[in-house]
Amino acid sequence: MKISRRQMLILLPAAAVAWESVMAGTPEDAPNYKLTDHWWGMLIDISKCIGCGNCVRACQTENDVPDGFFRTWVERYHVSDEDMTRPEVISPDGGKEGFPVASEDGRKYFFVPKLCNHCADSPCTQVCPVGATFISPDGVVLVDQTYCLGCAYCVQACPYGCRYIHPEKKVADKCTLCYHRITKGLTTACCEACPTGARQLADLKNPNDPIHEFLKTHSVQVLKPQMATGAKAFYNDLDGSVR
Amino acid sequence: MSVFKDAGHLFRFAGLFVLAFLVFLVVRHYVVPKSFGQYGHYRGAAIGEIAARPVKFAGHETCETCHSDVADKKKIGKHAHVNCEACHGALASHANADDPTAVMPVLPDPAVLCARCHTASAAKPKGFPQVDPANHYPGSPCKTCHHPHNPGIDAGGAK
């Protein structure tokens, strides 16, 4: 195709206008939601988790997570009392359909649901070369999928293995803490579907949130505290063998 | 003006730099999204876009606005803290429809559903009610004795 100088002069500004409207996006402001009023995290009570996989299935439904990829998953630990540094860990299909029946053998069993820790000092957002992943003002680690190049630096940087490259979109994907739900006053899909209350959404800036009382009165830990990530997935009853 | 006598080529070169800088500014204006840097080194509008994604689980408060009879029954039993969609599945399509009867939820199969949580396994926390389906009245459906919304025996099943 041959474009004359006259056509070019008309086409360039038209393309610029079109590009601008693409880049501006179509943000839909959630009414009555103030970014600065919240600081989100999650409380996970190991002693309550029964490994049913409801959270994994709910997450896949709510967020269209492709098969074989997980924004949240459940691991089953099997720990011997002589060697707690080498636990047997299984997570068949992320625990989506539950776990095989275990028989009593004198060793310790427990389930550990995992998800993005929404770190306050997250290694994944620091390595992004284009500013496509970020910590929102309300403390949720998000990915701008229209801006992401799919270089996967963040996938390598996450110490918790919580990110993946979406097989169709070819961009980074991860738990959004159901950002589209929590900004509307709902809880996350995993918390909504958890039958035992092992997972609880927590707003650390809300003085009336039961999380404050819980953190004060329980032995709560985060995963890999030595990495100083400022993780906000708080685990109650976390065993020392959990990696 | 002797200083600038033979400096014409430098001015042309400087002009080229100024022109390149102007082109850079124009290109930058169009290429960098409007909301970039609004909150930090990212596109501020992305927050709104992510928040605008559709909801699939309606949330138990939404269910209870219509199904208050079930909610009342459930809250006195052992399943009080089990949310509706934990068993019935994601139902925002039903709850948020203009005519909820147009999108009817499928009744879950209790044989699969009850077993998923209550099949006995040494891995589950002690104290969580568990049964071995092979020994606990095999062949009879759970709801013969346990109503799913209030599973206590004295609360009565279908019998």
Short mmCIF file of C-alpha atoms in Angstrom, two decimals:
data_model
loop_
_atom_site.label_atom_id
_atom_site.label_comp_id
_atom_site.label_asym_id
_atom_site.label_seq_id
_atom_site.Cartn_x
_atom_site.Cartn_y
_atom_site.Cartn_z
CA MET A 1 0.00 0.00 0.00
CA LYS A 2 1.31 3.45 -0.93
CA ILE A 3 0.41 6.40 1.28
CA SER A 4 0.75 9.92 -0.08
CA ARG A 5 2.14 12.76 2.03
CA ARG A 6 -1.37 14.26 2.32
CA GLN A 7 -2.85 10.96 3.57
CA MET A 8 0.01 10.56 6.03
CA LEU A 9 -0.62 14.02 7.49
CA ILE A 10 -4.24 13.05 8.13
CA LEU A 11 -3.50 9.55 9.37
CA LEU A 12 -0.85 10.43 11.97
CA PRO A 13 -2.98 12.69 14.18
CA ALA A 14 -5.91 10.26 13.84
CA ALA A 15 -3.69 7.43 15.05
CA ALA A 16 -2.48 9.61 17.92
CA VAL A 17 -6.05 10.32 19.04
CA ALA A 18 -6.95 6.61 18.84
CA TRP A 19 -3.82 5.64 20.79
CA GLU A 20 -4.64 8.15 23.51
CA SER A 21 -8.11 6.74 24.06
CA VAL A 22 -6.62 3.23 24.28
CA MET A 23 -4.05 4.29 26.85
CA ALA A 24 -6.52 6.22 28.97
CA GLY A 25 -8.46 3.02 29.71
CA THR A 26 -11.95 2.93 31.14
CA PRO A 27 -11.60 3.05 34.90
CA GLU A 28 -14.78 2.40 36.79
CA ASP A 29 -14.56 4.07 40.14
CA ALA A 30 -15.95 2.01 42.98
CA PRO A 31 -18.28 4.33 44.85
CA ASN A 32 -17.63 4.89 48.55
CA TYR A 33 -14.29 3.14 48.37
CA LYS A 34 -11.28 5.15 49.51
CA LEU A 35 -7.88 3.71 48.60
CA THR A 36 -6.24 5.30 51.61
CA ASP A 37 -8.70 3.85 54.13
CA HIS A 38 -7.59 0.22 53.75
CA TRP A 39 -4.53 -1.96 54.12
CA TRP A 40 -5.44 -5.47 53.09
CA GLY A 41 -4.03 -8.79 54.24
CA MET A 42 -5.22 -12.27 55.05
CA LEU A 43 -5.35 -14.47 58.09
CA ILE A 44 -4.92 -18.22 57.60
CA ASP A 45 -5.65 -20.57 60.47
CA ILE A 46 -3.79 -23.83 59.83
CA SER A 47 -5.63 -25.58 62.66
CA LYS A 48 -8.94 -25.05 60.85
CA CYS A 49 -7.95 -26.12 57.32
CA ILE A 50 -9.40 -29.49 56.30
CA GLY A 51 -7.88 -29.58 52.80
CA CYS A 52 -11.21 -29.69 50.94
CA GLY A 53 -9.90 -27.52 48.08
CA ASN A 54 -12.96 -25.23 48.08
CA CYS A 55 -10.73 -22.15 48.03
CA VAL A 56 -8.76 -23.37 45.00
CA ARG A 57 -11.91 -24.13 43.02
CA ALA A 58 -13.59 -20.87 44.04
CA CYS A 59 -10.50 -18.90 42.97
CA GLN A 60 -10.38 -20.61 39.59
CA THR A 61 -14.07 -19.89 39.01
CA GLU A 62 -13.97 -16.29 40.18
CA ASN A 63 -10.79 -15.31 38.35
CA ASP A 64 -10.81 -17.60 35.29
CA VAL A 65 -7.50 -19.12 36.33
CA PRO A 66 -6.34 -21.50 33.57
CA ASP A 67 -6.06 -25.22 34.33
CA GLY A 68 -2.77 -26.22 35.87
CA PHE A 69 -2.06 -22.71 37.18
CA PHE A 70 -2.91 -21.46 40.65
CA ARG A 71 -3.42 -18.14 42.35
CA THR A 72 -4.02 -20.08 45.55
CA TRP A 73 -3.30 -23.70 46.33
CA VAL A 74 -3.24 -26.03 49.32
CA GLU A 75 -0.25 -28.13 50.40
CA ARG A 76 -0.39 -31.13 52.71
CA TYR A 77 2.59 -31.57 55.01
CA HIS A 78 3.56 -34.90 56.52
CA VAL A 79 6.30 -34.41 59.07
CA SER A 80 8.25 -36.97 61.04
CA ASP A 81 9.30 -35.99 64.54
CA GLU A 82 12.91 -37.06 63.93
CA ASP A 83 13.48 -34.99 60.81
CA MET A 84 11.28 -31.93 60.58
CA THR A 85 13.56 -30.24 58.07
CA ARG A 86 12.49 -32.69 55.37
CA PRO A 87 8.70 -32.81 55.33
CA GLU A 88 6.80 -34.75 52.70
CA VAL A 89 4.71 -32.17 50.87
CA ILE A 90 1.99 -32.98 48.35
CA SER A 91 -0.40 -30.74 46.46
CA PRO A 92 -2.20 -32.82 43.79
CA ASP A 93 -3.54 -30.35 41.20
CA GLY A 94 -3.11 -27.62 43.81
CA GLY A 95 -5.43 -29.52 46.16
CA LYS A 96 -8.31 -28.55 43.90
CA GLU A 97 -10.12 -31.87 44.32
CA GLY A 98 -8.98 -32.50 47.86
CA PHE A 99 -6.35 -34.95 49.04
CA PRO A 100 -6.00 -38.73 49.18
CA VAL A 101 -7.15 -40.24 52.48
CA ALA A 102 -4.29 -40.44 54.95
CA SER A 103 -3.97 -43.17 57.54
CA GLU A 104 -2.60 -42.66 61.02
CA ASP A 105 1.13 -43.46 61.19
CA GLY A 106 2.22 -41.50 64.22
CA ARG A 107 3.55 -38.64 62.15
CA LYS A 108 2.17 -35.14 61.96
CA TYR A 109 -0.15 -34.03 59.17
CA PHE A 110 -1.49 -30.58 58.39
CA PHE A 111 -2.63 -28.45 55.46
CA VAL A 112 -1.14 -25.12 54.40
CA PRO A 113 -3.18 -22.94 52.05
CA LYS A 114 -0.94 -20.63 50.07
CA LEU A 115 -1.54 -17.48 48.08
CA CYS A 116 0.16 -14.19 47.30
CA ASN A 117 1.36 -12.70 50.58
CA HIS A 118 0.68 -9.15 49.34
CA CYS A 119 4.03 -8.09 50.77
CA ALA A 120 4.43 -4.52 51.91
CA ASP A 121 8.03 -4.62 50.62
CA SER A 122 7.46 -7.00 47.76
CA PRO A 123 10.46 -8.25 45.76
CA CYS A 124 8.25 -8.84 42.70
CA THR A 125 7.20 -5.22 42.21
CA GLN A 126 10.76 -3.98 42.67
CA VAL A 127 12.12 -5.93 39.70
CA CYS A 128 9.48 -4.93 37.13
CA PRO A 129 11.30 -2.99 34.41
CA VAL A 130 8.22 -1.18 33.09
CA GLY A 131 6.06 -0.45 36.12
CA ALA A 132 3.42 -3.03 35.23
CA THR A 133 3.20 -4.52 38.71
CA PHE A 134 2.79 -2.44 41.80
CA ILE A 135 1.52 -2.23 45.36
CA SER A 136 -1.75 -0.34 45.33
CA PRO A 137 -2.27 2.40 47.94
CA ASP A 138 -4.47 -0.06 49.86
CA GLY A 139 -1.74 -2.69 50.06
CA VAL A 140 -2.62 -5.15 47.29
CA VAL A 141 0.03 -6.34 44.83
CA LEU A 142 -1.52 -6.05 41.38
CA VAL A 143 -0.51 -6.54 37.74
CA ASP A 144 -1.45 -4.08 35.01
CA GLN A 145 -1.90 -6.69 32.29
CA THR A 146 -2.20 -4.14 29.50
CA TYR A 147 1.25 -2.82 30.43
CA CYS A 148 3.07 -6.08 31.25
CA LEU A 149 5.64 -7.32 28.73
CA GLY A 150 5.69 -10.89 30.05
CA CYS A 151 9.42 -10.87 30.82
CA ALA A 152 8.75 -12.98 33.94
CA TYR A 153 11.33 -11.23 36.14
CA CYS A 154 8.62 -10.97 38.79
CA VAL A 155 7.86 -14.69 38.52
CA GLN A 156 11.48 -15.40 39.42
CA ALA A 157 11.60 -12.72 42.10
CA CYS A 158 8.63 -13.93 44.15
CA PRO A 159 10.06 -16.02 47.01
CA TYR A 160 6.70 -17.72 47.50
CA GLY A 161 6.13 -18.92 43.93
CA CYS A 162 2.85 -17.05 43.67
CA ARG A 163 3.16 -15.74 40.11
CA TYR A 164 2.93 -17.36 36.71
CA ILE A 165 2.83 -16.33 33.08
CA HIS A 166 -0.71 -16.68 31.80
CA PRO A 167 -0.58 -19.28 29.00
CA GLU A 168 -2.91 -17.34 26.68
CA LYS A 169 -2.37 -13.70 27.62
CA LYS A 170 1.43 -14.23 27.91
CA VAL A 171 1.60 -11.74 30.76
CA ALA A 172 2.19 -12.10 34.49
CA ASP A 173 -0.83 -13.22 36.47
CA LYS A 174 -1.36 -13.61 40.19
CA CYS A 175 -3.75 -13.34 43.12
CA THR A 176 -5.40 -9.91 43.21
CA LEU A 177 -6.85 -10.60 46.66
CA CYS A 178 -10.10 -10.45 44.66
CA TYR A 179 -9.57 -6.71 44.30
CA HIS A 180 -12.80 -6.47 42.27
CA ARG A 181 -14.66 -7.91 45.28
CA ILE A 182 -13.01 -6.28 48.27
CA THR A 183 -13.47 -2.82 46.73
CA LYS A 184 -17.21 -3.57 46.58
CA GLY A 185 -17.42 -4.61 50.22
CA LEU A 186 -17.39 -8.35 49.54
CA THR A 187 -14.82 -10.80 50.87
CA THR A 188 -12.51 -12.74 48.56
CA ALA A 189 -13.85 -15.79 46.67
CA CYS A 190 -11.58 -18.15 48.65
CA CYS A 191 -12.75 -16.75 52.00
CA GLU A 192 -16.38 -16.86 50.84
CA ALA A 193 -16.05 -20.53 49.87
CA CYS A 194 -13.98 -21.70 52.86
CA PRO A 195 -16.34 -23.88 54.94
CA THR A 196 -14.36 -23.73 58.19
CA GLY A 197 -13.29 -20.09 58.32
CA ALA A 198 -9.64 -21.06 57.94
CA ARG A 199 -9.15 -18.06 55.67
CA GLN A 200 -10.18 -14.56 56.71
CA LEU A 201 -9.75 -11.36 54.77
CA ALA A 202 -8.22 -8.70 57.02
CA ASP A 203 -8.17 -4.94 56.77
CA LEU A 204 -5.30 -3.78 58.93
CA LYS A 205 -6.34 -0.12 58.74
CA ASN A 206 -9.81 -0.87 60.10
CA PRO A 207 -9.57 -0.57 63.90
CA ASN A 208 -12.70 -2.75 64.29
CA ASP A 209 -11.33 -5.64 62.24
CA PRO A 210 -11.03 -8.78 64.42
CA ILE A 211 -7.52 -9.28 62.98
CA HIS A 212 -6.04 -6.91 65.57
CA GLU A 213 -7.38 -8.91 68.51
CA PHE A 214 -6.32 -12.13 66.81
CA LEU A 215 -2.74 -10.99 66.17
CA LYS A 216 -2.48 -9.85 69.77
CA THR A 217 -3.68 -13.10 71.31
CA HIS A 218 -2.27 -15.80 68.99
CA SER A 219 1.13 -17.06 67.87
CA VAL A 220 0.99 -15.78 64.33
CA GLN A 221 3.76 -16.03 61.75
CA VAL A 222 4.40 -15.09 58.16
CA LEU A 223 6.16 -17.27 55.60
CA LYS A 224 9.92 -16.70 55.12
CA PRO A 225 10.17 -13.85 57.64
CA GLN A 226 13.95 -13.84 57.13
CA MET A 227 13.37 -12.34 53.68
CA ALA A 228 11.85 -9.20 55.21
CA THR A 229 9.17 -8.98 52.55
CA GLY A 230 6.57 -7.49 54.88
CA ALA A 231 4.25 -10.39 54.04
CA LYS A 232 0.60 -9.82 54.97
CA ALA A 233 -0.63 -13.41 54.82
CA PHE A 234 -0.63 -14.21 58.53
CA TYR A 235 -0.52 -17.87 59.52
CA ASN A 236 -1.84 -19.09 62.85
CA ASP A 237 -0.41 -22.37 64.17
CA LEU A 238 2.28 -22.47 61.49
CA ASP A 239 4.65 -25.40 61.89
CA GLY A 240 8.40 -24.81 61.74
CA SER A 241 8.74 -27.28 58.88
CA VAL A 242 6.75 -25.12 56.45
CA ARG A 243 8.90 -23.62 53.77
CA MET B 1 30.96 38.68 16.21
CA SER B 2 34.23 37.00 15.49
CA VAL B 3 33.56 34.38 18.16
CA PHE B 4 30.65 32.93 16.13
CA LYS B 5 32.34 33.43 12.74
CA ASP B 6 33.04 29.80 12.03
CA ALA B 7 30.51 28.29 14.45
CA GLY B 8 27.60 27.75 12.02
CA HIS B 9 28.04 23.98 12.01
CA LEU B 10 27.81 23.95 15.83
CA PHE B 11 24.51 25.87 15.76
CA ARG B 12 23.12 23.46 13.19
CA PHE B 13 24.20 20.57 15.37
CA ALA B 14 22.67 22.19 18.49
CA GLY B 15 19.50 22.78 16.50
CA LEU B 16 19.39 19.11 15.69
CA PHE B 17 19.58 18.29 19.41
CA VAL B 18 16.78 20.71 20.25
CA LEU B 19 14.65 19.23 17.50
CA ALA B 20 15.31 15.68 18.70
CA PHE B 21 14.38 16.73 22.25
CA LEU B 22 11.13 18.25 21.02
CA VAL B 23 10.33 15.07 19.09
CA PHE B 24 11.08 13.11 22.26
CA LEU B 25 8.68 15.30 24.28
CA VAL B 26 5.92 14.90 21.69
CA VAL B 27 6.37 11.13 21.45
CA ARG B 28 6.53 10.85 25.25
CA HIS B 29 3.30 12.81 25.58
CA TYR B 30 1.47 10.30 23.42
CA VAL B 31 3.18 7.10 24.55
CA VAL B 32 3.10 7.51 28.35
CA PRO B 33 -0.43 6.83 29.61
CA LYS B 34 -2.24 9.75 31.21
CA SER B 35 -2.52 8.20 34.66
CA PHE B 36 1.07 6.94 34.82
CA GLY B 37 2.62 8.22 38.04
CA GLN B 38 -0.71 9.15 39.64
CA TYR B 39 0.05 6.97 42.70
CA GLY B 40 3.53 5.68 41.87
CA HIS B 41 5.60 4.26 39.05
CA TYR B 42 2.62 2.58 37.38
CA ARG B 43 -0.59 3.36 35.51
CA GLY B 44 -3.08 4.64 38.10
CA ALA B 45 -6.08 3.75 35.91
CA ALA B 46 -5.10 0.07 36.19
CA ILE B 47 -6.48 0.03 39.76
CA GLY B 48 -9.94 1.02 38.52
CA GLU B 49 -9.80 -1.47 35.67
CA ILE B 50 -8.91 -4.36 37.98
CA ALA B 51 -11.64 -3.30 40.42
CA ALA B 52 -14.17 -3.31 37.57
CA ARG B 53 -13.82 -7.04 36.80
CA PRO B 54 -17.09 -8.97 37.16
CA VAL B 55 -18.00 -10.76 40.38
CA LYS B 56 -19.02 -14.44 40.21
CA PHE B 57 -19.62 -15.32 43.86
CA ALA B 58 -22.51 -13.15 45.04
CA GLY B 59 -21.65 -13.42 48.75
CA HIS B 60 -23.88 -14.87 51.48
CA GLU B 61 -25.39 -11.49 52.41
CA THR B 62 -26.86 -11.28 48.90
CA CYS B 63 -28.31 -14.81 49.15
CA GLU B 64 -29.85 -14.06 52.53
CA THR B 65 -31.84 -11.07 51.29
CA CYS B 66 -34.20 -13.52 49.51
CA HIS B 67 -33.52 -16.86 51.20
CA SER B 68 -33.94 -15.67 54.78
CA ASP B 69 -35.86 -18.87 55.67
CA VAL B 70 -32.81 -21.00 54.86
CA ALA B 71 -30.50 -18.50 56.56
CA ASP B 72 -32.59 -18.72 59.77
CA LYS B 73 -32.48 -22.51 59.70
CA LYS B 74 -28.75 -22.59 59.00
CA LYS B 75 -27.66 -20.16 61.67
CA ILE B 76 -28.85 -22.36 64.56
CA GLY B 77 -27.00 -25.44 63.30
CA LYS B 78 -23.43 -26.60 62.95
CA HIS B 79 -23.16 -25.26 59.40
CA ALA B 80 -23.84 -21.69 60.53
CA HIS B 81 -20.42 -20.49 59.40
CA VAL B 82 -20.52 -22.36 56.05
CA ASN B 83 -21.42 -19.82 53.40
CA CYS B 84 -24.11 -20.64 50.83
CA GLU B 85 -21.78 -20.66 47.85
CA ALA B 86 -19.29 -22.98 49.57
CA CYS B 87 -21.70 -25.79 48.59
CA HIS B 88 -23.99 -24.27 45.97
CA GLY B 89 -21.19 -22.79 43.86
CA ALA B 90 -20.76 -19.32 42.37
CA LEU B 91 -24.20 -17.81 41.85
CA ALA B 92 -23.83 -14.10 41.12
CA SER B 93 -25.40 -14.88 37.73
CA HIS B 94 -28.53 -15.99 39.61
CA ALA B 95 -28.47 -13.46 42.44
CA ASN B 96 -27.72 -10.38 40.35
CA ALA B 97 -30.02 -11.27 37.43
CA ASP B 98 -33.03 -9.05 36.73
CA ASP B 99 -35.12 -12.20 36.95
CA PRO B 100 -33.34 -14.66 39.28
CA THR B 101 -35.69 -17.49 38.28
CA ALA B 102 -34.32 -17.31 34.74
CA VAL B 103 -30.90 -18.53 35.95
CA MET B 104 -31.66 -21.42 38.27
CA PRO B 105 -28.86 -22.96 40.29
CA VAL B 106 -28.26 -26.70 40.01
CA LEU B 107 -28.79 -28.59 43.26
CA PRO B 108 -25.41 -29.97 44.31
CA ASP B 109 -24.94 -33.73 44.67
CA PRO B 110 -24.72 -34.34 48.44
CA ALA B 111 -22.84 -37.62 47.94
CA VAL B 112 -19.86 -35.74 46.52
CA LEU B 113 -20.34 -32.61 48.54
CA CYS B 114 -20.57 -34.06 52.06
CA ALA B 115 -17.72 -36.49 51.40
CA ARG B 116 -15.40 -33.74 50.27
CA CYS B 117 -15.24 -32.26 53.75
CA HIS B 118 -16.34 -35.12 56.01
CA THR B 119 -14.47 -38.19 54.69
CA ALA B 120 -12.23 -39.36 57.54
CA SER B 121 -8.52 -38.77 57.04
CA ALA B 122 -5.65 -38.68 59.52
CA ALA B 123 -4.53 -35.45 57.88
CA LYS B 124 -7.60 -33.49 58.98
CA PRO B 125 -7.60 -31.57 62.25
CA LYS B 126 -8.74 -33.68 65.20
CA GLY B 127 -12.18 -32.60 66.35
CA PHE B 128 -13.45 -31.94 62.86
CA PRO B 129 -16.47 -34.25 62.32
CA GLN B 130 -15.35 -37.06 60.00
CA VAL B 131 -16.80 -40.40 58.94
CA ASP B 132 -15.60 -43.35 56.87
CA PRO B 133 -18.23 -43.48 54.09
CA ALA B 134 -17.70 -47.27 53.74
CA ASN B 135 -18.72 -47.89 57.36
CA HIS B 136 -21.08 -45.05 58.14
CA TYR B 137 -24.45 -46.31 56.82
CA PRO B 138 -23.12 -47.11 53.35
CA GLY B 139 -25.73 -46.88 50.61
CA SER B 140 -28.01 -44.39 52.33
CA PRO B 141 -27.72 -40.77 51.28
CA CYS B 142 -26.39 -38.38 53.94
CA LYS B 143 -29.62 -36.39 53.98
CA THR B 144 -31.61 -39.39 55.23
CA CYS B 145 -30.41 -38.37 58.70
CA HIS B 146 -28.62 -35.03 58.27
CA HIS B 147 -30.23 -32.00 56.71
CA PRO B 148 -27.42 -30.10 54.91
CA HIS B 149 -28.55 -26.73 56.31
CA ASN B 150 -28.66 -28.02 59.88
CA PRO B 151 -26.87 -31.37 59.97
CA GLY B 152 -27.44 -32.33 63.63
CA ILE B 153 -29.28 -35.68 64.00
CA ASP B 154 -31.98 -34.21 66.27
CA ALA B 155 -32.55 -31.44 63.72
CA GLY B 156 -33.91 -34.19 61.48
CA GLY B 157 -33.13 -35.29 57.98
CA ALA B 158 -35.60 -36.33 55.32
CA LYS B 159 -36.83 -39.40 57.24
#
